[in-house]
Short mmCIF file of C-alpha atoms and ligand atoms in Angstrom, two decimals:
data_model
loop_
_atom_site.label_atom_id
_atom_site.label_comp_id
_atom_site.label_asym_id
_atom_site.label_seq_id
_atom_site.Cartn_x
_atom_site.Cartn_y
_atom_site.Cartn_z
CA UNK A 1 12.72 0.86 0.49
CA UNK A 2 10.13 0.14 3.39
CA UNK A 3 12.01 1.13 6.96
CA UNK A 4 10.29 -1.29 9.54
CA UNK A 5 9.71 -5.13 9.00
CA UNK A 6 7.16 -5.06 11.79
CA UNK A 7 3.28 -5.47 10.44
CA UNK A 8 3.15 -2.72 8.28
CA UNK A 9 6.31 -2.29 6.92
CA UNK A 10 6.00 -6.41 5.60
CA UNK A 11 2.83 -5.97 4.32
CA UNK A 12 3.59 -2.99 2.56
CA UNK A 13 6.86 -4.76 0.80
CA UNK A 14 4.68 -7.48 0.24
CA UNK A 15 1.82 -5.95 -1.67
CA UNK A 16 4.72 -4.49 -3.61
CA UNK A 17 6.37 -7.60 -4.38
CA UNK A 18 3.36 -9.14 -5.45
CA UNK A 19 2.64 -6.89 -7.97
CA UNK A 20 5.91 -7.02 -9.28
CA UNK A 21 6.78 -3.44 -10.82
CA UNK A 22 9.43 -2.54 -8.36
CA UNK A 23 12.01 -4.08 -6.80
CA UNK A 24 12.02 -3.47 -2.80
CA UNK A 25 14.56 -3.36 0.18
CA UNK A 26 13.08 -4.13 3.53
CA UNK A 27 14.93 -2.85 6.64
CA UNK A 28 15.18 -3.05 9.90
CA UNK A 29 17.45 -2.92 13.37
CA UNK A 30 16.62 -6.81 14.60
CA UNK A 31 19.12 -8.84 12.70
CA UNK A 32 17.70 -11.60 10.39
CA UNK A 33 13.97 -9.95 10.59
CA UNK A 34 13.91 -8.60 7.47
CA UNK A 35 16.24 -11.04 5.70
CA UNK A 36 14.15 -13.58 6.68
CA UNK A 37 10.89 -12.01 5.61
CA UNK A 38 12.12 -10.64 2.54
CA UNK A 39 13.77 -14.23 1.25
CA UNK A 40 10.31 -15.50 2.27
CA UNK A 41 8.37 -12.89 0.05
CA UNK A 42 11.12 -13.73 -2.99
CA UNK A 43 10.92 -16.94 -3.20
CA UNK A 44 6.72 -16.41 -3.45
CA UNK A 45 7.25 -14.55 -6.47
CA UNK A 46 7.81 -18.05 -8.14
CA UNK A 47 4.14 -18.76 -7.47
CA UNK A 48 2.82 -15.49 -8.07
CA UNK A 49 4.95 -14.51 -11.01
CA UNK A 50 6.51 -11.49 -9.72
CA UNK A 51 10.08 -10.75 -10.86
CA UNK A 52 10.40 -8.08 -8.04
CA UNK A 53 13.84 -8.66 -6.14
CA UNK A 54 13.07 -8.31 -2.41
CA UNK A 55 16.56 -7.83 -0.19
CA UNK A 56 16.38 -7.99 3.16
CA UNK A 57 19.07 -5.93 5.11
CA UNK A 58 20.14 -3.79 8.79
CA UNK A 59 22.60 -1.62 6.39
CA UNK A 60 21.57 1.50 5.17
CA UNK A 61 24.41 1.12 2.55
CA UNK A 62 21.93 -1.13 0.79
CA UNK A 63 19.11 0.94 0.57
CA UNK A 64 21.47 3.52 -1.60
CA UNK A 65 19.15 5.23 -4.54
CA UNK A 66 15.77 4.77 -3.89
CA UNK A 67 12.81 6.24 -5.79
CA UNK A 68 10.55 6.17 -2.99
CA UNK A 69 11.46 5.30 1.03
CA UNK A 70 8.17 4.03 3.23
CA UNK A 71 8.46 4.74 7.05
CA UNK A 72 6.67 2.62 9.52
CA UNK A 73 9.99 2.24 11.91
CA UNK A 74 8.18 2.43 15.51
CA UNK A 75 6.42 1.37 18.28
CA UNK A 76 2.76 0.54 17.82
CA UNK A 77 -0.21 1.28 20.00
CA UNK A 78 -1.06 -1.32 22.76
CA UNK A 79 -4.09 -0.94 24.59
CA UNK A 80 -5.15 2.00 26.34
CA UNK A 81 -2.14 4.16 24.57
CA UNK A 82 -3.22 6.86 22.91
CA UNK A 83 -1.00 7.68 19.60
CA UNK A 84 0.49 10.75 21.21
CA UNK A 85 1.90 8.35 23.86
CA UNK A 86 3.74 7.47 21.00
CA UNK A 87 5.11 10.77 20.70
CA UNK A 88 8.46 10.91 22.49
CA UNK A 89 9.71 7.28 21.63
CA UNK A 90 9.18 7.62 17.89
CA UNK A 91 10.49 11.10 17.68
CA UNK A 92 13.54 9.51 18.37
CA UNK A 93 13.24 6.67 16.24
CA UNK A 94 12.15 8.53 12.70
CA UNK A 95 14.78 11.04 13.71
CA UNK A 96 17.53 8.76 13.32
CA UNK A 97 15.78 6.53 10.06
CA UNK A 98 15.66 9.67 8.94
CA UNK A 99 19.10 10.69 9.11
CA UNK A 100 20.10 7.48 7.57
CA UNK A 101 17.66 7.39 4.24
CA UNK A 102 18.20 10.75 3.01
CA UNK A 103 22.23 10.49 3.36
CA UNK A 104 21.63 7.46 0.86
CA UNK A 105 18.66 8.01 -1.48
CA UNK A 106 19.08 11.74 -1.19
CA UNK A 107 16.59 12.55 -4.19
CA UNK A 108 13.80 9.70 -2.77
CA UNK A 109 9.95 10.71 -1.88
CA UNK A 110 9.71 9.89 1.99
CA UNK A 111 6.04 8.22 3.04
CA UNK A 112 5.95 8.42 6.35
CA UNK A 113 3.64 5.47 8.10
CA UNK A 114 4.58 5.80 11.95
CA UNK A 115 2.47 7.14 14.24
CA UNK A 116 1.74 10.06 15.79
CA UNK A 117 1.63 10.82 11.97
CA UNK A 118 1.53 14.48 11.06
CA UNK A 119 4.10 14.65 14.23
CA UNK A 120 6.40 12.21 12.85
CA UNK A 121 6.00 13.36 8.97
CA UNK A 122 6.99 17.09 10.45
CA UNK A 123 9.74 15.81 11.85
CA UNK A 124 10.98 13.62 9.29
CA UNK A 125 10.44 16.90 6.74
CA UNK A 126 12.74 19.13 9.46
CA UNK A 127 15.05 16.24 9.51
CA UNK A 128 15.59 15.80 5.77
CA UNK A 129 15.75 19.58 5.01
CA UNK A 130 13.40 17.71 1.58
CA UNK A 131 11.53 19.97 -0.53
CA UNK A 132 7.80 20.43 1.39
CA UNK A 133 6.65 18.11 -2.35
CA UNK A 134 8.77 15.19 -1.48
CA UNK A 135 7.83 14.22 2.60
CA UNK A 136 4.20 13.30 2.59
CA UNK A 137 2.55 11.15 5.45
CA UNK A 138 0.19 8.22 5.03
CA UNK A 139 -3.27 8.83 7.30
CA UNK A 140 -6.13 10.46 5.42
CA UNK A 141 -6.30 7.36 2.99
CA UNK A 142 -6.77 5.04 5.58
CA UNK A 143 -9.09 7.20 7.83
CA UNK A 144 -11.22 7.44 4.36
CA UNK A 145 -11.51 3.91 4.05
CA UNK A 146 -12.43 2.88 7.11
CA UNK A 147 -15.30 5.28 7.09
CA UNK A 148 -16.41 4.31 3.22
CA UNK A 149 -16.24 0.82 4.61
CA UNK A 150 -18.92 1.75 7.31
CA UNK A 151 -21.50 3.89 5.08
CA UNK A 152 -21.42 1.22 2.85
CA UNK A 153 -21.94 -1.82 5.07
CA UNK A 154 -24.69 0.32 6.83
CA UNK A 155 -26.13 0.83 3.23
CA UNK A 156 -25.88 -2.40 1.63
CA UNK A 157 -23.67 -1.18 -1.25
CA UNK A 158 -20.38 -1.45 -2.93
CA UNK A 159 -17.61 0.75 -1.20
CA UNK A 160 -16.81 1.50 -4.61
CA UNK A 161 -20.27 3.63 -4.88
CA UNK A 162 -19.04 5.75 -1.75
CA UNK A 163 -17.19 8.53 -2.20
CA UNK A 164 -15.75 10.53 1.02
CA UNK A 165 -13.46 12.42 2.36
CA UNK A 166 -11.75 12.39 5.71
CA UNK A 167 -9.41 15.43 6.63
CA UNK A 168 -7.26 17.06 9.14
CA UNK A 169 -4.82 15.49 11.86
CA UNK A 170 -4.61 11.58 11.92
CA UNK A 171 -5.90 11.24 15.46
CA UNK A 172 -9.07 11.79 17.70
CA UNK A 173 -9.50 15.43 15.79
CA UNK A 174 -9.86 13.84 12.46
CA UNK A 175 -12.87 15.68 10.17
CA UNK A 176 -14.53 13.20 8.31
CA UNK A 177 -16.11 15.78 5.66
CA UNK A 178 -20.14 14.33 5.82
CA UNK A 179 -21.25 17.33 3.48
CA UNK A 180 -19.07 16.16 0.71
CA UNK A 181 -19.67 12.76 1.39
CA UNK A 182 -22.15 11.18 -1.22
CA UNK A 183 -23.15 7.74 -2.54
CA UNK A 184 -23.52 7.33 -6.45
CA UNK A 185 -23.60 10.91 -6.30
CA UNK A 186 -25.97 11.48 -3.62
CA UNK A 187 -25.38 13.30 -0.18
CA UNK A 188 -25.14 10.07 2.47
CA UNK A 189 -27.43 13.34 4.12
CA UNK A 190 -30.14 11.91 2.21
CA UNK A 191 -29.85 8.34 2.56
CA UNK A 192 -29.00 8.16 6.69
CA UNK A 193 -29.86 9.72 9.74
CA UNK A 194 -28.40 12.12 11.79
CA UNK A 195 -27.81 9.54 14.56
CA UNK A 196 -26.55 6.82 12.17
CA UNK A 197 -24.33 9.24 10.48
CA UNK A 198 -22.68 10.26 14.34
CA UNK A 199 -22.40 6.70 14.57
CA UNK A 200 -20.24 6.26 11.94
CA UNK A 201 -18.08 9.43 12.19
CA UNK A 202 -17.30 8.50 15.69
CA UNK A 203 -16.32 5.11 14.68
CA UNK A 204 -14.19 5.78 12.11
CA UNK A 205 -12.47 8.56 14.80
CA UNK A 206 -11.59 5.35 16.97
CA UNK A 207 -11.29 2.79 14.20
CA UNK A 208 -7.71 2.45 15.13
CA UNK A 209 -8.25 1.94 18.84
CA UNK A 210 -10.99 -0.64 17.68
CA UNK A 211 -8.17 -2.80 16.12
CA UNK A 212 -5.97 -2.53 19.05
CA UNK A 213 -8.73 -3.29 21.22
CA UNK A 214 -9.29 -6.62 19.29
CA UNK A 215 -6.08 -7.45 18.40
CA UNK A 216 -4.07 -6.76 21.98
CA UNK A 217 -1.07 -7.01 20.74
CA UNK A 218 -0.35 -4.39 18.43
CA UNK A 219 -2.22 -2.08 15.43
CA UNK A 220 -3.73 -2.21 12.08
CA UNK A 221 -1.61 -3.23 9.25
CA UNK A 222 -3.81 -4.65 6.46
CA UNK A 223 -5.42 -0.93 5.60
CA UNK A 224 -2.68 1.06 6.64
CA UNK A 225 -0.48 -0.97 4.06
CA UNK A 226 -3.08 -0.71 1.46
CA UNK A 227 -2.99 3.06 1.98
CA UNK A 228 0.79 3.46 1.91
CA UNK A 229 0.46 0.86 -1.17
CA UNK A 230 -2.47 3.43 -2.89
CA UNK A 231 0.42 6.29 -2.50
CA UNK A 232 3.20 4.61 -3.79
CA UNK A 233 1.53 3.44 -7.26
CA UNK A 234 0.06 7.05 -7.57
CA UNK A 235 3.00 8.22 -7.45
CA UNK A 236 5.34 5.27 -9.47
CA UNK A 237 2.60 5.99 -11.87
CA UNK A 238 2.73 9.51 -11.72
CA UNK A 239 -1.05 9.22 -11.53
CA UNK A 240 -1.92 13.07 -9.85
CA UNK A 241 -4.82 10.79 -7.70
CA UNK A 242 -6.36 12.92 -5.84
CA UNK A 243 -5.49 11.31 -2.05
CA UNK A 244 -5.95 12.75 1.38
CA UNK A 245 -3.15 12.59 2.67
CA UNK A 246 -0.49 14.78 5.62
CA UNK A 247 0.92 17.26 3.62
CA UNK A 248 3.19 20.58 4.68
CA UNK A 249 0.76 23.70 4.41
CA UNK A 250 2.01 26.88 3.84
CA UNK A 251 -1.82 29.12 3.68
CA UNK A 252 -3.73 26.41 2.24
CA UNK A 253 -6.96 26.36 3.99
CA UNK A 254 -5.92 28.77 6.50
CA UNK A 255 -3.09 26.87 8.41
CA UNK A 256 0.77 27.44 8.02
CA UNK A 257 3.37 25.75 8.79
CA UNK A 258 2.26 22.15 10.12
CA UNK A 259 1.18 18.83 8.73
CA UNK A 260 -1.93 18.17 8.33
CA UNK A 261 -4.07 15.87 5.73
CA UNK A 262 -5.74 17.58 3.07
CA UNK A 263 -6.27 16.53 -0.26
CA UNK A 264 -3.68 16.12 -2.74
CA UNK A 265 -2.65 15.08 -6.12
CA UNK A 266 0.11 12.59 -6.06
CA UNK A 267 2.17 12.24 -9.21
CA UNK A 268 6.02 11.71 -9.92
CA UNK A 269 7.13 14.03 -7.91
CA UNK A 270 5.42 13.53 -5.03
CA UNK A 271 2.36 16.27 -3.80
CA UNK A 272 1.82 17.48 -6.96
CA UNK A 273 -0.86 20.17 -5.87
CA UNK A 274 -2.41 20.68 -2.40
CA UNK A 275 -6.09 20.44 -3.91
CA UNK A 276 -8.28 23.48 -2.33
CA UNK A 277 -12.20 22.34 -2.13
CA UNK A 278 -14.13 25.14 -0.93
CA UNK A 279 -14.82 24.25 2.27
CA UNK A 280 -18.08 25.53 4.12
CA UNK A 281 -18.37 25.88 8.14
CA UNK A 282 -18.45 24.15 10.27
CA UNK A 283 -15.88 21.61 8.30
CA UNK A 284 -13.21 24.42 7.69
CA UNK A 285 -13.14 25.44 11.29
CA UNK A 286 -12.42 21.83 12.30
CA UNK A 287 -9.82 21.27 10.15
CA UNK A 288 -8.25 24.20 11.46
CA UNK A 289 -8.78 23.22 14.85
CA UNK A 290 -7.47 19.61 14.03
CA UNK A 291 -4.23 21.06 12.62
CA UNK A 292 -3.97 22.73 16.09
CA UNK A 293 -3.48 19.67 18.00
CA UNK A 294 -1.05 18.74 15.38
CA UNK A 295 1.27 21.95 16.89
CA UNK A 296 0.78 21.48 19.86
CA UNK A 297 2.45 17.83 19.61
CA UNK A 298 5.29 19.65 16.91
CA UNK A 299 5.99 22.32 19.87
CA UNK A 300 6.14 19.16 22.60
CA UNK A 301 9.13 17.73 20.10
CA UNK A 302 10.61 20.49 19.88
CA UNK A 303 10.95 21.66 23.31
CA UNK A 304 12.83 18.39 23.98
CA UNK A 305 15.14 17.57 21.38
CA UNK A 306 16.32 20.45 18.69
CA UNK A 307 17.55 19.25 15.19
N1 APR B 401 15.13 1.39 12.56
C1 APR B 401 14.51 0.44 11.83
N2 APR B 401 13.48 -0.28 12.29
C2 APR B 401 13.05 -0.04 13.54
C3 APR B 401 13.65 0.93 14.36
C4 APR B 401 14.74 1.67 13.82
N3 APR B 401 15.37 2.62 14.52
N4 APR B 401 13.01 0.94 15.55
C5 APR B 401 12.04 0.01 15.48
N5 APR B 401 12.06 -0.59 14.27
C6 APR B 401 11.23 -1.67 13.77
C7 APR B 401 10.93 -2.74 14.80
O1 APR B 401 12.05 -3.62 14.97
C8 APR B 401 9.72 -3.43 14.17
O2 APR B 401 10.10 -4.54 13.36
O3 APR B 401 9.95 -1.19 13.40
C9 APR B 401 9.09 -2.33 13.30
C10 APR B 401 7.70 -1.93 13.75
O4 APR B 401 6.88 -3.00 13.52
P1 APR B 401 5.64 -3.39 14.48
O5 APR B 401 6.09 -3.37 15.90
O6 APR B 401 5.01 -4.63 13.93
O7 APR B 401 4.66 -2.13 14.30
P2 APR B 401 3.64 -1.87 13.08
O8 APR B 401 2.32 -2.44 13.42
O9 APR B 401 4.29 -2.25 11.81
O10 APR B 401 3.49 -0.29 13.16
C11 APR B 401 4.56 0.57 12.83
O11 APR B 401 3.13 2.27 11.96
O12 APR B 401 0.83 2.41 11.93
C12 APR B 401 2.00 2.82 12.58
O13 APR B 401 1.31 3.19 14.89
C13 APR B 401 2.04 2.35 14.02
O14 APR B 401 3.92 3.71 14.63
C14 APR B 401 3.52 2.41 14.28
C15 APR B 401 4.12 2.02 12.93
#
């Protein structure tokens, strides 16, 4: 099941569809939104040669018994919002998607898409009362990307031959890990600058606003969904990739009892392993610190609204 027909949520049900080896419900609250889409994305299967069934619905009743439920219910960004504005509206939102999935597919693995994302993954984990293993949120993947994508355009080589990782809280606090980031085995230390390298790690902190500052009328969708997509077949697959992604800590790395993206192997049953690299200063410290504005956004929630 994807929650959310909006950009994301489509995409995501999409890219499923079209490869054909699961069959997907697409939900939302506007009536005929995702009928409409999903009938659309069924009837493409013809020309693609998927056999997926797509169903479009606004009744939870159909979504009954799902192996894996995608979040990306919520407002997007518009320009100028940060995605803590996001905060209070959403809260609300995943609360109450929340509530809904897991009294129907009561054994699925929850990806949570919407944004502020280790905030809303949190919440959807208190909601759910799931297992820590089965509520992971969809951010590291997608910060990763967009900062292979820019080493590799800056060096002229497949993104393929760049291997990264970025870490911590999906927002402005994000650690993009330079010291373990290397092309064809190399550390990118040795191939760039100092000043290109800053470049790049503060563009891939504000790759999101980027988007919304082209686009004006709402967020990215194309990488986010080939993120969520990445998580879903690791885990359909029960692959254990190794995947940055939000994740419940309880010690790892020094932080307890928050989201926060780390890396992880994803398999069947969802976080398989929280995956421990030993981290040197001053990376470990900003993770740490990164998780920290990821409380203080979990203690704004839950001074308003209790579960
Ligand atoms: N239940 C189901 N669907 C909902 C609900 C709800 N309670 N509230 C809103 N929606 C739907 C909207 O009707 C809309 O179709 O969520 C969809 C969101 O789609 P978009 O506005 O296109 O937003 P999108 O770009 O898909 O982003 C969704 O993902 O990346 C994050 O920051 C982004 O939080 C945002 C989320």
């Amino acid at each position: 099941t994807v929650v959310g027909a909006g950009n994301v949520g489509a995409t995501i049900a999409q890219r499923m569809a079209d490869k054909g080896y699961a069959d997907v419900v697409l939900i939302d609250i506007v009536p005929g939104l995702p009928q409409g889409k999903a009938l659309d994305m069924l009837e493409a299967g013809a020309v693609t040669g998927s056999d997926a069934l797509v169903l479009g619905t606004n009744d939870y009743a159909d979504t009954a018994g799902s192996d894996i439920v995608v979040i990306t219910a919520g407002l997007p960004r518009k320009p100028g919002m940060s995605r803590d504005d996001l905060l209070y509206k959403n809260m609300e939102i995943i609360t109450n998607v929340t509530q809904q999935v897991v009294k129907f597919s009561p054994h699925c693995i929850l990806i949570v898409v919407t944004n502020p994302l280790d905030a809303m993954a949190q919440r959807c984990f208190e909601v759910s009362k799931f297992p820590k293993h089965r509520v992971i949120g969809m951010a590291g993947i997608l910060d990763t990307a967009r900062f292979r994508t820019f080493i590799a355009r800056e060096l002229n080589v497949s993104v393929h031959s760049v291997a990264a990782y970025v870490l911590g809280g999906h927002g402005d606090s994000m650690v993009p890990m330079v010291a373990y980031t290397n092309v064809a085995g190399q550390p990118i230390t040795n191939r760039m600058t100092e000043e290109q390298i800053t470049k790049i790690v503060n563009r891939t902190r504000e790759g999101g606003e980027e988007i919304v500052g082209l686009l004006q009328t709402g967020s990215a969708f194309y990488a986010p969904s080939a993120a969520a997509t990445q998580m879903i077949e690791a885990i359909l697959f029960d692959r254990r990739e190794i995947l940055p992604c939000s994740t419940y800590l309880e010690g790892e790395y020094g932080i307890s009892g928050i989201f926060a993206g780390v890396p992880t192997a994803l398999g069947s049953k969802g976080v398989e392993e929280v995956v421990e690299i030993r981290l040197a200063e001053p990376e470990l410290s900003a993770l740490q610190r990164s998780a920290e504005s990821v409380k203080i956004l979990v203690e704004k929630m839950r001074a308003t609204s209790k579960i």
